[in-house]
Amino acid sequence: MAPGLPPTDIRNPDYFHKVVDCQWACPAHTPVPEYIRLIAAGRYTDAYLVNWRSNVFPGILGRTCDRPCEPACRRGRVEAEPVAICRLKRVAADNKEDVGALLPKAPSHRNGRRIALIGAGPASLTVARDLAPLGYEIVLFDGEQRGGGMIRSQIPRFRLPEEVIDEEVGYITEIGNIETRYGERVGSLRAVLAGNFDAVFVGTGAPRGRDLDIPGRREGAANIHIGIDWLANVSFGHIDRIGRRVVVLGGGNTAMDCCRTARRLGGEDVKVVVRSGFEEMKASPWEKEDAIHEGIPILNYLVPKEFTHANGRLTGVLFEKVAARIDGNGRRQLLPTGEPDIHLECDDVLVAIGQENAFPWIERDLGLEFDARGLPRVDPKTHQSTLPKVFFGGDAAFGPKNIIWAVAHGHEAAISIDLFCRGESLGTRPSPMTNLVSQKMGIHEWSYDNEVSLDLRYKVPLRDQAIALKDIRAEVELGFDRELAYAETQRCLNCDVETVFTRDLCIECDACVDICPMDCITFTENGPEDELRPRLRAPAVNLTQDLYVSDMLKTGRVMVKDEDVCLHCGLCAERCPTGAWDMQKFLLEPGHAYGAKPCRHHA
């Protein structure tokens, strides 16, 4: 027989980290169940600080995050809707006390190193937050008059109030040792490199929206707007109205922001037109729902052919109808259906078909290499470019993503900059801090709520639409109040409280097997993984989640547990007569450059 799977090494931080699906999926690895329990206990400030340490912008992300954690949520094994992780983050931000005194401050003695940050968006601000407490002198450049980058310029105020941006950007700039040069747009990397900086971080985002070069573009130019530029002009008060009939081209989140903003600026007949199908749109499902809720239709499988115009003015857009077809090689293509073209009359068009990087200010003879797409060649782990003292992060490094990815990039870049300035290898990344503590309070009592119930996701209250659509600064989502927030926290399955098995205490009575509601525990002969997975009590079909395999037991069998479907209910530990099973809370905090923790204890 082929050798079986080796025993699982639960001392490896990645093992239980991967079991906490929400934290594993979060690019910044925020310990989600930890802060949800703190919210349930009414400890909103502590919950905020847990978030602030990892994701930097809890109030901002609690309203705007792309939520990669939620599709991974274990609640989805029980019912359709995950826990409202993102909106609970906002609860911590909305209900916290004054946290200023609890945040780290720059030391009085600087370390003699000077860092330039170009662009004051989320990636650069994260670098500043991580390096300033270590004594680095930070100089932050941005062409706008206030920090925040795309957070401020591209996210409408009805989704993200300006005071929230000001507050959370302020928490960083008030750390100390951070000189903000707002209104100072960098026009030359060479000039920055000549400015006595030990390292440079580029976090300028993806500032150029893609245009659409089809017939009529030049003639209708006055009423055809690039989506991200138009949103920025709205945010900064340069635009306050739009035509009655508006067509938005594109299927991403920017398109959703464009169409909803247009509704508030006088657009009575606003349509979104997308070349792909509805399910394939890049926009988050909730962003599409919000647009539809505000009476904005989304038309799919239409490809723009021409901007129509008359007497020097835009009159509409002509579209070709397409359909998805599979070619002989199994590839999906969008092909014309042969149906008559569709003409949509409009007064204005917003083009939101994607973004790309633009680095006209980076000279090409500095030793900094770019790829065929015009992106800098950047090490994906260290974020170092081919010019060793220059680092990139956020959309400037790898193209458009979202805020939480920019934060993750900022953390990694800060580690690299610190190592670089200390002359150490950038490959030596700091280890995460982990803790694994039993939750046992008695034979059948645990220090966490282990009840599994079927509770549907609670809806976030919305402002009355008649009011919301008249005021572009009126926040649409009102957020959970404390009562609703508590109810939503109770849907969390505490998947960071792990089932830990001790082989030497097991008497192989199979009581845990009998009581497990998910049939995720099997005592069986070991074997190769591809042979072992299908013969477990419930076949373990999700290959991305590891099996928990014990050392060999006295009968020659092993204990195999499918981590994918376990609900962390603790019944196995309650039923076990010898204590071979225990419920132990696993807490992981990723390694960061800065060592200063918030003063408040949150264990």
Coordinates of C-alpha atoms in Angstrom, one line a residue:
M1 CA 0.0 0.0 0.0
A2 CA 1.2 3.5 -0.8
P3 CA 2.3 5.6 2.2
G4 CA -0.4 7.6 3.9
L5 CA -0.6 11.2 4.9
P6 CA 1.9 12.4 7.5
P7 CA 0.5 13.6 10.8
T8 CA -0.7 17.2 10.7
D9 CA 1.8 19.7 12.3
I10 CA -0.6 22.1 14.1
R11 CA 2.5 24.0 15.3
N12 CA 2.7 25.5 11.7
P13 CA 1.0 28.9 12.0
D14 CA -0.5 28.4 8.5
Y15 CA -2.5 25.3 9.5
F16 CA -5.1 26.8 11.8
H17 CA -4.8 30.2 10.1
K18 CA -6.1 28.5 7.0
V19 CA -9.0 27.0 9.0
V20 CA -10.1 30.5 10.0
D21 CA -11.3 31.0 6.5
C22 CA -12.3 34.7 6.8
Q23 CA -8.9 35.7 8.2
W24 CA -7.1 33.6 5.6
A25 CA -9.0 35.2 2.8
C26 CA -8.4 38.8 4.0
P27 CA -5.3 40.2 2.3
A28 CA -4.4 42.0 5.6
H29 CA -5.3 38.9 7.6
T30 CA -7.6 40.7 10.1
P31 CA -8.6 38.4 13.0
V32 CA -12.3 38.5 12.2
P33 CA -13.8 36.2 14.9
E34 CA -11.8 38.0 17.5
Y35 CA -13.2 41.4 16.8
I36 CA -16.7 40.1 16.3
R37 CA -16.7 38.6 19.8
L38 CA -15.5 42.0 21.1
I39 CA -18.4 43.7 19.4
A40 CA -20.8 41.1 20.9
A41 CA -19.3 42.0 24.3
G42 CA -19.9 45.7 23.7
R43 CA -16.1 46.3 23.6
Y44 CA -16.3 48.5 20.5
T45 CA -13.0 50.4 21.1
D46 CA -11.1 47.1 21.5
A47 CA -12.7 45.8 18.4
Y48 CA -11.6 48.9 16.5
L49 CA -8.0 48.6 17.7
V50 CA -7.9 44.9 16.6
N51 CA -9.0 46.1 13.1
W52 CA -6.7 49.1 13.1
R53 CA -3.6 47.1 13.7
S54 CA -4.2 44.9 10.6
N55 CA -6.4 46.8 8.1
V56 CA -5.6 50.4 9.2
F57 CA -8.9 51.9 8.0
P58 CA -11.8 50.2 9.9
G59 CA -14.3 53.0 9.4
I60 CA -13.5 53.3 5.7
L61 CA -13.3 49.6 5.0
G62 CA -16.5 49.0 7.1
R63 CA -18.3 50.9 4.4
T64 CA -16.3 50.2 1.2
C65 CA -14.3 47.0 1.4
D66 CA -14.6 44.5 -1.4
R67 CA -15.2 41.8 1.3
P68 CA -13.0 38.9 0.2
C69 CA -13.6 37.5 3.7
E70 CA -17.3 37.0 3.2
P71 CA -17.4 34.4 0.4
A72 CA -15.0 32.4 2.6
C73 CA -17.2 32.7 5.7
R74 CA -18.0 29.3 7.3
R75 CA -21.6 30.4 7.9
G76 CA -22.0 29.7 4.2
R77 CA -21.8 26.0 5.0
V78 CA -25.0 26.3 7.1
E79 CA -27.0 28.8 5.0
A80 CA -26.8 31.0 1.9
E81 CA -25.6 34.3 3.4
P82 CA -22.3 34.8 5.2
V83 CA -21.8 36.9 8.4
A84 CA -21.9 40.6 7.6
I85 CA -18.2 40.9 8.5
C86 CA -17.6 44.2 6.7
R87 CA -20.6 46.0 8.2
L88 CA -19.7 44.8 11.7
K89 CA -16.3 46.4 11.2
R90 CA -18.2 49.7 10.7
V91 CA -20.1 49.0 14.0
A92 CA -16.7 49.1 15.8
A93 CA -15.8 52.3 14.1
D94 CA -19.1 54.0 14.7
N95 CA -19.3 53.1 18.4
K96 CA -15.7 53.4 19.6
E97 CA -14.4 55.8 22.2
D98 CA -11.7 58.4 21.4
V99 CA -8.8 56.2 20.4
G100 CA -6.1 58.9 19.9
A101 CA -4.3 58.2 23.1
L102 CA -4.3 54.4 22.4
L103 CA -2.5 54.6 19.1
P104 CA 1.3 54.4 18.8
K105 CA 3.3 57.6 18.5
A106 CA 6.6 58.3 16.8
P107 CA 9.6 58.2 19.2
S108 CA 11.3 61.4 20.2
H109 CA 14.6 60.2 18.7
R110 CA 14.6 59.6 15.0
N111 CA 16.6 56.7 13.5
G112 CA 18.3 58.8 10.9
R113 CA 16.5 57.3 7.9
R114 CA 14.4 59.3 5.6
I115 CA 11.6 57.8 3.4
A116 CA 9.7 59.4 0.5
L117 CA 6.2 58.2 -0.1
I118 CA 4.7 59.3 -3.4
G119 CA 0.9 59.4 -3.4
A120 CA -1.1 59.6 -0.2
G121 CA -3.5 56.7 -0.9
P122 CA -4.1 53.7 1.3
A123 CA -0.8 51.9 0.4
S124 CA 1.4 54.9 1.2
L125 CA -0.5 55.7 4.4
T126 CA -0.1 52.1 5.6
V127 CA 3.7 52.4 5.0
A128 CA 3.7 55.6 7.0
R129 CA 1.7 54.1 9.8
D130 CA 4.1 51.1 10.1
L131 CA 7.4 53.0 9.7
A132 CA 6.8 56.2 11.7
P133 CA 6.7 54.4 15.1
L134 CA 10.1 53.0 14.3
G135 CA 11.7 56.5 14.1
Y136 CA 11.7 56.9 10.4
E137 CA 11.3 60.4 9.0
I138 CA 8.5 60.2 6.4
V139 CA 7.8 62.7 3.7
L140 CA 4.4 62.1 2.0
F141 CA 3.8 63.7 -1.4
D142 CA 0.4 64.1 -3.1
G143 CA -0.9 66.5 -5.7
E144 CA -4.2 66.9 -3.9
Q145 CA -4.8 69.2 -0.9
R146 CA -5.7 66.3 1.5
G147 CA -4.6 62.7 2.0
G148 CA -6.5 59.6 1.1
G149 CA -5.9 59.2 -2.6
M150 CA -8.5 57.2 -4.4
I151 CA -10.4 56.8 -1.1
R152 CA -11.2 60.5 -1.3
S153 CA -11.4 61.0 -5.0
Q154 CA -13.2 58.0 -6.4
I155 CA -15.6 56.8 -3.6
P156 CA -18.8 58.9 -3.5
R157 CA -19.7 60.7 -0.3
F158 CA -23.1 58.9 -0.2
R159 CA -21.0 55.7 0.5
L160 CA -18.2 57.2 2.5
P161 CA -18.6 60.5 4.4
E162 CA -15.6 62.8 4.3
E163 CA -15.4 63.1 8.0
V164 CA -14.6 59.3 8.2
I165 CA -11.7 59.8 5.7
D166 CA -10.4 62.8 7.6
E167 CA -10.5 61.0 10.9
E168 CA -8.7 57.8 9.8
V169 CA -6.1 59.6 7.6
G170 CA -5.5 61.9 10.6
Y171 CA -4.8 59.0 12.9
I172 CA -1.8 58.2 10.7
T173 CA -0.4 61.7 10.0
E174 CA -0.7 62.5 13.8
I175 CA 1.6 59.7 14.7
G176 CA 4.5 62.1 14.2
N177 CA 7.7 62.1 12.0
I178 CA 5.4 62.4 9.0
E179 CA 5.7 65.5 6.8
T180 CA 2.7 65.9 4.5
R181 CA 3.5 67.8 1.3
Y182 CA -0.1 68.0 0.0
G183 CA -0.6 69.9 -3.2
E184 CA 2.9 69.0 -4.4
R185 CA 2.6 66.7 -7.3
V186 CA 5.8 64.7 -8.1
G187 CA 6.9 65.3 -11.7
S188 CA 10.2 63.4 -11.7
L189 CA 11.4 60.3 -9.9
R190 CA 15.0 61.4 -10.6
A191 CA 14.4 64.6 -8.6
V192 CA 13.0 62.6 -5.7
L193 CA 16.0 60.2 -5.7
A194 CA 18.3 63.2 -5.6
G195 CA 16.5 64.4 -2.5
N196 CA 18.5 62.5 0.2
F197 CA 16.0 59.7 0.8
D198 CA 17.1 56.3 1.9
A199 CA 14.2 54.6 0.2
V200 CA 11.2 55.6 -2.0
F201 CA 7.7 54.1 -2.0
V202 CA 5.4 54.6 -5.0
G203 CA 1.7 54.3 -4.1
T204 CA 0.2 56.5 -6.8
G205 CA -2.6 54.0 -7.7
A206 CA -3.9 53.4 -11.2
P207 CA -4.8 57.0 -12.1
R208 CA -5.8 56.8 -15.7
G209 CA -9.2 55.6 -16.8
R210 CA -9.4 53.6 -20.1
D211 CA -10.9 55.5 -23.0
L212 CA -13.1 54.0 -25.8
D213 CA -11.8 54.8 -29.3
I214 CA -14.9 54.2 -31.5
P215 CA -16.4 56.5 -34.2
G216 CA -17.9 59.6 -32.8
R217 CA -15.6 59.9 -29.8
R218 CA -14.0 63.1 -30.9
E219 CA -17.3 64.7 -32.1
G220 CA -19.1 63.9 -28.8
A221 CA -16.1 64.6 -26.5
A222 CA -17.8 67.4 -24.6
N223 CA -20.4 65.0 -23.2
I224 CA -18.2 61.8 -22.9
H225 CA -16.4 61.6 -19.6
I226 CA -13.8 59.1 -18.2
G227 CA -15.5 57.6 -15.1
I228 CA -12.7 58.0 -12.5
D229 CA -11.9 61.5 -13.6
W230 CA -15.6 62.5 -13.5
L231 CA -16.0 61.0 -10.0
A232 CA -12.9 62.9 -8.8
N233 CA -14.4 66.1 -10.2
V234 CA -17.6 65.4 -8.4
S235 CA -15.8 64.6 -5.1
F236 CA -13.8 67.9 -5.2
G237 CA -16.8 70.0 -6.1
H238 CA -15.9 70.8 -9.7
I239 CA -19.0 69.1 -11.1
D240 CA -22.5 69.3 -9.6
R241 CA -24.8 68.3 -12.5
I242 CA -25.2 66.0 -15.4
G243 CA -27.7 65.5 -18.3
R244 CA -31.1 64.0 -17.8
R245 CA -30.3 60.8 -19.9
V246 CA -27.0 59.1 -19.0
V247 CA -25.4 55.9 -20.3
V248 CA -22.7 54.4 -18.2
L249 CA -20.3 52.0 -20.0
G250 CA -18.7 49.3 -17.9
G251 CA -19.5 46.6 -15.4
G252 CA -17.1 47.2 -12.4
N253 CA -17.5 49.0 -9.1
T254 CA -16.5 52.3 -10.7
A255 CA -19.4 52.0 -13.1
M256 CA -21.8 51.4 -10.2
D257 CA -20.4 54.5 -8.4
C258 CA -20.8 56.5 -11.6
C259 CA -24.4 55.5 -12.3
R260 CA -25.5 56.1 -8.7
T261 CA -23.7 59.4 -8.6
A262 CA -25.4 60.4 -11.9
R263 CA -28.8 59.7 -10.4
R264 CA -28.0 62.2 -7.6
L265 CA -26.8 64.9 -10.0
G266 CA -29.9 65.2 -12.2
G267 CA -29.8 61.9 -14.2
E268 CA -33.4 60.8 -14.4
D269 CA -32.9 58.1 -17.0
V270 CA -29.6 56.4 -16.1
K271 CA -28.6 53.1 -17.7
V272 CA -25.6 50.8 -17.2
V273 CA -24.5 48.9 -20.3
V274 CA -22.1 46.0 -20.1
R275 CA -20.6 43.8 -22.8
S276 CA -20.6 40.7 -20.7
G277 CA -23.3 38.8 -18.8
F278 CA -24.7 40.0 -15.5
E279 CA -23.0 37.3 -13.5
E280 CA -19.7 38.0 -15.1
M281 CA -19.6 41.6 -14.2
K282 CA -16.6 42.6 -12.1
A283 CA -18.8 44.7 -9.8
S284 CA -19.4 43.2 -6.4
P285 CA -22.9 41.6 -6.1
W286 CA -24.0 44.2 -3.5
E287 CA -22.8 47.0 -5.7
K288 CA -25.1 45.8 -8.5
E289 CA -27.9 45.3 -6.0
D290 CA -27.5 48.9 -4.8
A291 CA -27.7 50.3 -8.3
I292 CA -30.8 48.2 -9.2
H293 CA -32.4 49.2 -5.9
E294 CA -32.1 52.8 -7.0
G295 CA -33.9 52.1 -10.2
I296 CA -30.9 51.9 -12.5
P297 CA -31.3 49.1 -15.2
I298 CA -28.2 47.1 -16.2
L299 CA -28.2 46.0 -19.8
N300 CA -26.0 43.1 -20.7
Y301 CA -24.4 41.6 -23.8
L302 CA -24.2 45.0 -25.7
V303 CA -20.9 46.2 -27.2
P304 CA -20.6 49.9 -28.1
K305 CA -20.0 50.5 -31.8
E306 CA -20.4 54.3 -32.2
F307 CA -21.1 57.5 -30.4
T308 CA -23.9 59.2 -32.3
H309 CA -24.0 63.0 -32.7
A310 CA -25.7 65.8 -34.5
N311 CA -24.9 69.5 -34.8
G312 CA -21.8 69.1 -32.7
R313 CA -23.6 67.4 -29.8
L314 CA -23.8 63.8 -28.5
T315 CA -27.1 62.2 -29.2
G316 CA -26.6 58.6 -28.0
V317 CA -24.6 55.3 -28.3
L318 CA -25.1 52.6 -30.9
F319 CA -24.6 49.0 -29.6
E320 CA -24.2 45.6 -31.2
K321 CA -25.9 42.7 -29.6
V322 CA -23.6 39.8 -28.7
A323 CA -24.0 36.4 -27.1
A324 CA -21.6 34.0 -25.3
R325 CA -20.5 31.1 -27.4
I326 CA -17.9 28.3 -26.8
D327 CA -15.5 27.8 -29.7
G328 CA -13.9 24.6 -30.9
N329 CA -11.1 24.9 -28.3
G330 CA -13.5 25.3 -25.4
R331 CA -12.9 29.0 -25.1
R332 CA -15.7 31.4 -24.3
Q333 CA -16.2 34.2 -26.8
L334 CA -18.7 37.0 -27.2
L335 CA -20.0 36.9 -30.8
P336 CA -22.5 39.0 -32.7
T337 CA -26.0 37.6 -32.8
G338 CA -26.9 39.3 -36.1
E339 CA -29.8 41.1 -34.5
P340 CA -30.4 44.7 -35.3
D341 CA -28.2 47.2 -33.5
I342 CA -29.6 49.0 -30.5
H343 CA -29.5 52.8 -30.2
L344 CA -29.7 54.4 -26.7
E345 CA -30.3 58.1 -26.7
C346 CA -28.5 60.1 -24.0
D347 CA -27.1 63.5 -23.1
D348 CA -23.9 62.2 -21.4
V349 CA -21.8 59.1 -21.4
L350 CA -19.6 57.9 -18.5
V351 CA -16.8 55.5 -19.6
A352 CA -15.9 53.2 -16.8
I353 CA -14.3 50.3 -18.6
G354 CA -11.2 49.9 -16.5
Q355 CA -8.1 51.7 -15.2
E356 CA -4.4 51.5 -16.0
N357 CA -1.2 52.9 -14.6
A358 CA 0.4 56.0 -15.9
F359 CA 4.0 56.8 -15.0
P360 CA 5.0 59.7 -17.3
W361 CA 7.0 61.1 -14.3
I362 CA 9.3 58.1 -14.0
E363 CA 12.3 58.5 -16.3
R364 CA 13.2 55.4 -18.2
D365 CA 17.0 55.6 -17.7
L366 CA 17.0 55.1 -13.9
G367 CA 17.4 51.3 -14.0
L368 CA 13.7 50.7 -13.2
E369 CA 12.3 48.1 -15.5
F370 CA 8.7 48.0 -16.8
D371 CA 6.8 45.1 -18.4
A372 CA 4.8 45.0 -21.6
R373 CA 1.7 46.4 -19.8
G374 CA 3.6 49.4 -18.6
L375 CA 3.7 48.1 -15.0
P376 CA 7.0 48.2 -13.0
R377 CA 8.7 44.9 -12.5
V378 CA 8.1 44.4 -8.8
D379 CA 8.9 41.4 -6.6
P380 CA 5.5 40.2 -5.5
K381 CA 6.6 39.5 -1.9
T382 CA 9.0 42.3 -1.1
H383 CA 7.6 44.9 -3.4
Q384 CA 11.1 46.0 -4.4
S385 CA 11.6 47.2 -8.0
T386 CA 14.6 46.6 -10.1
L387 CA 16.0 49.9 -8.7
P388 CA 16.7 48.6 -5.2
K389 CA 15.8 51.6 -3.1
V390 CA 12.4 52.1 -4.9
F391 CA 9.4 50.1 -3.8
F392 CA 5.8 49.9 -5.2
G393 CA 2.4 49.0 -3.7
G394 CA -1.3 49.1 -4.3
D395 CA -2.6 49.6 -7.8
A396 CA 0.7 51.2 -8.8
A397 CA 2.4 47.8 -8.3
F398 CA 0.1 45.2 -9.8
G399 CA -2.8 47.1 -11.4
P400 CA -6.3 47.9 -10.0
K401 CA -7.6 45.9 -7.1
N402 CA -9.1 47.5 -3.9
I403 CA -8.3 49.2 -0.7
I404 CA -7.7 46.1 1.4
W405 CA -5.1 44.8 -1.1
A406 CA -3.4 48.2 -1.0
V407 CA -3.2 48.0 2.8
A408 CA -1.7 44.5 2.6
H409 CA 0.9 45.8 0.1
G410 CA 1.7 48.6 2.4
H411 CA 2.5 46.3 5.3
E412 CA 4.8 44.1 3.2
A413 CA 6.5 47.1 1.6
A414 CA 7.1 48.6 5.1
I415 CA 8.8 45.4 6.2
S416 CA 11.0 45.5 3.1
I417 CA 11.9 49.1 3.5
D418 CA 12.9 48.6 7.1
L419 CA 15.0 45.5 6.3
F420 CA 16.6 47.4 3.3
C421 CA 17.5 50.4 5.5
R422 CA 19.0 48.1 8.1
G423 CA 21.1 46.3 5.4
E424 CA 19.3 42.9 6.0
S425 CA 17.9 40.4 3.6
L426 CA 14.5 41.3 2.3
G427 CA 13.6 37.6 2.2
T428 CA 13.7 37.3 5.9
R429 CA 10.1 38.2 6.8
P430 CA 8.9 38.5 10.4
S431 CA 7.1 35.5 11.8
P432 CA 3.4 36.0 12.8
M433 CA 2.5 36.1 16.5
T434 CA 0.2 33.1 17.3
N435 CA -1.5 31.9 20.4
L436 CA -3.5 28.7 21.1
V437 CA -5.5 28.6 24.3
S438 CA -8.0 26.2 25.7
Q439 CA -11.5 27.6 26.1
K440 CA -12.5 25.0 28.7
M441 CA -14.4 26.3 31.7
G442 CA -15.9 23.1 32.9
I443 CA -16.8 19.6 31.6
H444 CA -19.5 21.0 29.3
E445 CA -18.8 24.8 29.4
W446 CA -16.7 26.9 27.1
S447 CA -15.7 30.5 27.3
Y448 CA -17.2 31.2 23.9
D449 CA -20.7 30.8 22.5
N450 CA -20.7 27.5 20.6
E451 CA -24.4 27.4 19.6
V452 CA -25.1 26.8 16.0
S453 CA -28.4 28.1 14.9
L454 CA -30.1 29.0 11.6
D455 CA -30.1 32.8 11.6
L456 CA -30.7 34.7 8.4
R457 CA -28.4 37.6 7.8
Y458 CA -29.7 40.9 9.1
K459 CA -30.2 43.7 6.6
V460 CA -28.4 47.0 7.1
P461 CA -31.0 49.9 7.4
L462 CA -31.0 52.3 4.5
R463 CA -31.9 56.0 4.3
D464 CA -35.2 56.8 2.7
Q465 CA -34.6 56.8 -1.1
A466 CA -36.5 60.0 -1.7
I467 CA -34.0 61.7 0.6
A468 CA -30.9 59.8 -0.5
L469 CA -31.3 60.5 -4.2
K470 CA -31.6 64.3 -3.6
D471 CA -28.4 64.7 -1.6
I472 CA -25.1 63.4 -2.9
R473 CA -23.6 63.6 0.6
A474 CA -26.3 61.8 2.4
E475 CA -24.9 58.4 3.4
V476 CA -27.3 55.7 2.1
E477 CA -26.4 52.9 4.5
L478 CA -27.2 53.9 8.1
G479 CA -25.3 51.0 9.6
F480 CA -26.3 48.5 12.2
D481 CA -27.4 49.9 15.6
R482 CA -26.0 48.1 18.6
E483 CA -29.0 45.7 18.9
L484 CA -28.8 44.6 15.3
A485 CA -25.1 44.4 15.5
Y486 CA -25.3 42.0 18.4
A487 CA -27.8 39.8 16.6
E488 CA -25.5 39.7 13.6
T489 CA -22.4 38.8 15.7
Q490 CA -24.3 35.7 17.0
R491 CA -24.2 34.3 13.4
C492 CA -20.4 34.0 13.6
L493 CA -19.4 30.3 14.1
N494 CA -16.1 31.2 16.0
C495 CA -14.1 29.2 13.5
D496 CA -10.9 30.4 15.2
V497 CA -11.8 28.2 18.2
E498 CA -10.1 25.0 16.9
T499 CA -10.8 21.4 17.6
V500 CA -7.4 20.1 18.9
F501 CA -6.8 16.3 19.1
T502 CA -4.4 14.6 21.6
R503 CA -3.7 11.1 20.4
D504 CA -2.4 9.7 23.7
L505 CA -5.7 10.5 25.4
C506 CA -7.9 8.8 22.8
I507 CA -9.4 5.4 23.6
E508 CA -11.0 5.1 20.2
C509 CA -14.5 4.8 21.5
D510 CA -15.8 6.7 18.5
A511 CA -18.1 8.9 20.6
C512 CA -17.0 12.0 18.8
V513 CA -17.8 10.3 15.5
D514 CA -21.3 9.5 16.6
I515 CA -22.1 13.0 17.9
C516 CA -20.6 15.1 15.1
P517 CA -23.5 16.8 13.2
M518 CA -21.4 17.2 10.1
D519 CA -19.8 13.7 9.9
C520 CA -16.4 15.4 9.6
I521 CA -14.5 12.9 11.9
T522 CA -13.4 9.5 10.7
F523 CA -11.3 6.8 12.4
T524 CA -9.8 4.8 9.5
E525 CA -6.7 3.3 8.0
N526 CA -4.3 5.9 6.6
G527 CA -3.7 6.2 2.8
P528 CA -2.7 8.5 0.0
E529 CA -4.8 11.7 0.1
D530 CA -6.6 11.1 -3.2
E531 CA -7.6 7.6 -1.9
L532 CA -8.4 8.7 1.6
R533 CA -10.6 11.7 1.0
P534 CA -13.5 9.8 -0.8
R535 CA -13.7 7.1 1.8
L536 CA -14.2 9.3 4.8
R537 CA -17.7 9.3 6.5
A538 CA -18.5 12.4 4.5
P539 CA -16.2 12.6 1.4
A540 CA -13.9 15.6 1.7
V541 CA -14.2 17.2 -1.7
N542 CA -12.7 20.6 -1.1
L543 CA -9.1 20.1 -1.9
T544 CA -8.1 23.6 -0.9
Q545 CA -8.8 22.8 2.8
D546 CA -6.4 20.4 4.5
L547 CA -7.3 17.3 6.4
Y548 CA -6.4 17.0 10.1
V549 CA -4.6 13.7 10.4
S550 CA -3.3 12.2 13.7
D551 CA -0.4 9.9 14.5
M552 CA -1.2 6.2 14.4
L553 CA -3.5 5.1 17.2
K554 CA -3.3 1.8 19.1
T555 CA -5.5 0.0 16.6
G556 CA -3.4 1.0 13.7
R557 CA -6.0 3.6 12.6
V558 CA -5.7 7.3 12.4
M559 CA -8.1 10.1 13.2
V560 CA -9.0 12.1 10.1
K561 CA -11.0 15.3 10.3
D562 CA -12.3 17.3 7.4
E563 CA -11.7 20.9 8.4
D564 CA -13.8 22.2 5.5
V565 CA -17.2 21.4 7.0
C566 CA -16.5 21.5 10.7
L567 CA -18.8 24.0 12.5
H568 CA -16.6 24.3 15.6
C569 CA -19.6 23.5 17.7
G570 CA -17.5 21.7 20.3
L571 CA -19.8 18.6 20.6
C572 CA -16.8 16.3 20.0
A573 CA -15.0 17.8 23.0
E574 CA -18.1 17.8 25.2
R575 CA -18.8 14.1 24.4
C576 CA -15.2 12.8 24.6
P577 CA -14.8 10.9 27.9
T578 CA -11.0 11.3 28.2
G579 CA -10.5 14.9 27.0
A580 CA -8.7 13.8 23.8
W581 CA -10.6 16.7 22.1
D582 CA -10.3 20.2 23.3
M583 CA -11.5 23.6 21.9
Q584 CA -8.6 26.0 21.7
K585 CA -8.8 29.6 20.5
F586 CA -6.2 30.3 17.8
L587 CA -5.1 33.9 17.4
L588 CA -2.7 35.0 14.7
E589 CA -1.4 38.5 14.1
P590 CA 0.8 38.8 11.0
G591 CA 4.3 40.2 11.4
H592 CA 4.5 43.9 10.7
A593 CA 7.4 46.3 10.5
Y594 CA 6.4 48.3 13.6
G595 CA 6.4 46.7 17.0
A596 CA 4.3 49.2 19.0
K597 CA 0.9 47.8 19.8
P598 CA -2.1 49.9 20.8
C599 CA -2.1 50.3 24.5
R600 CA -5.5 48.8 25.1
H601 CA -5.5 45.1 26.0
H602 CA -7.8 43.1 23.7
A603 CA -7.0 39.5 24.6

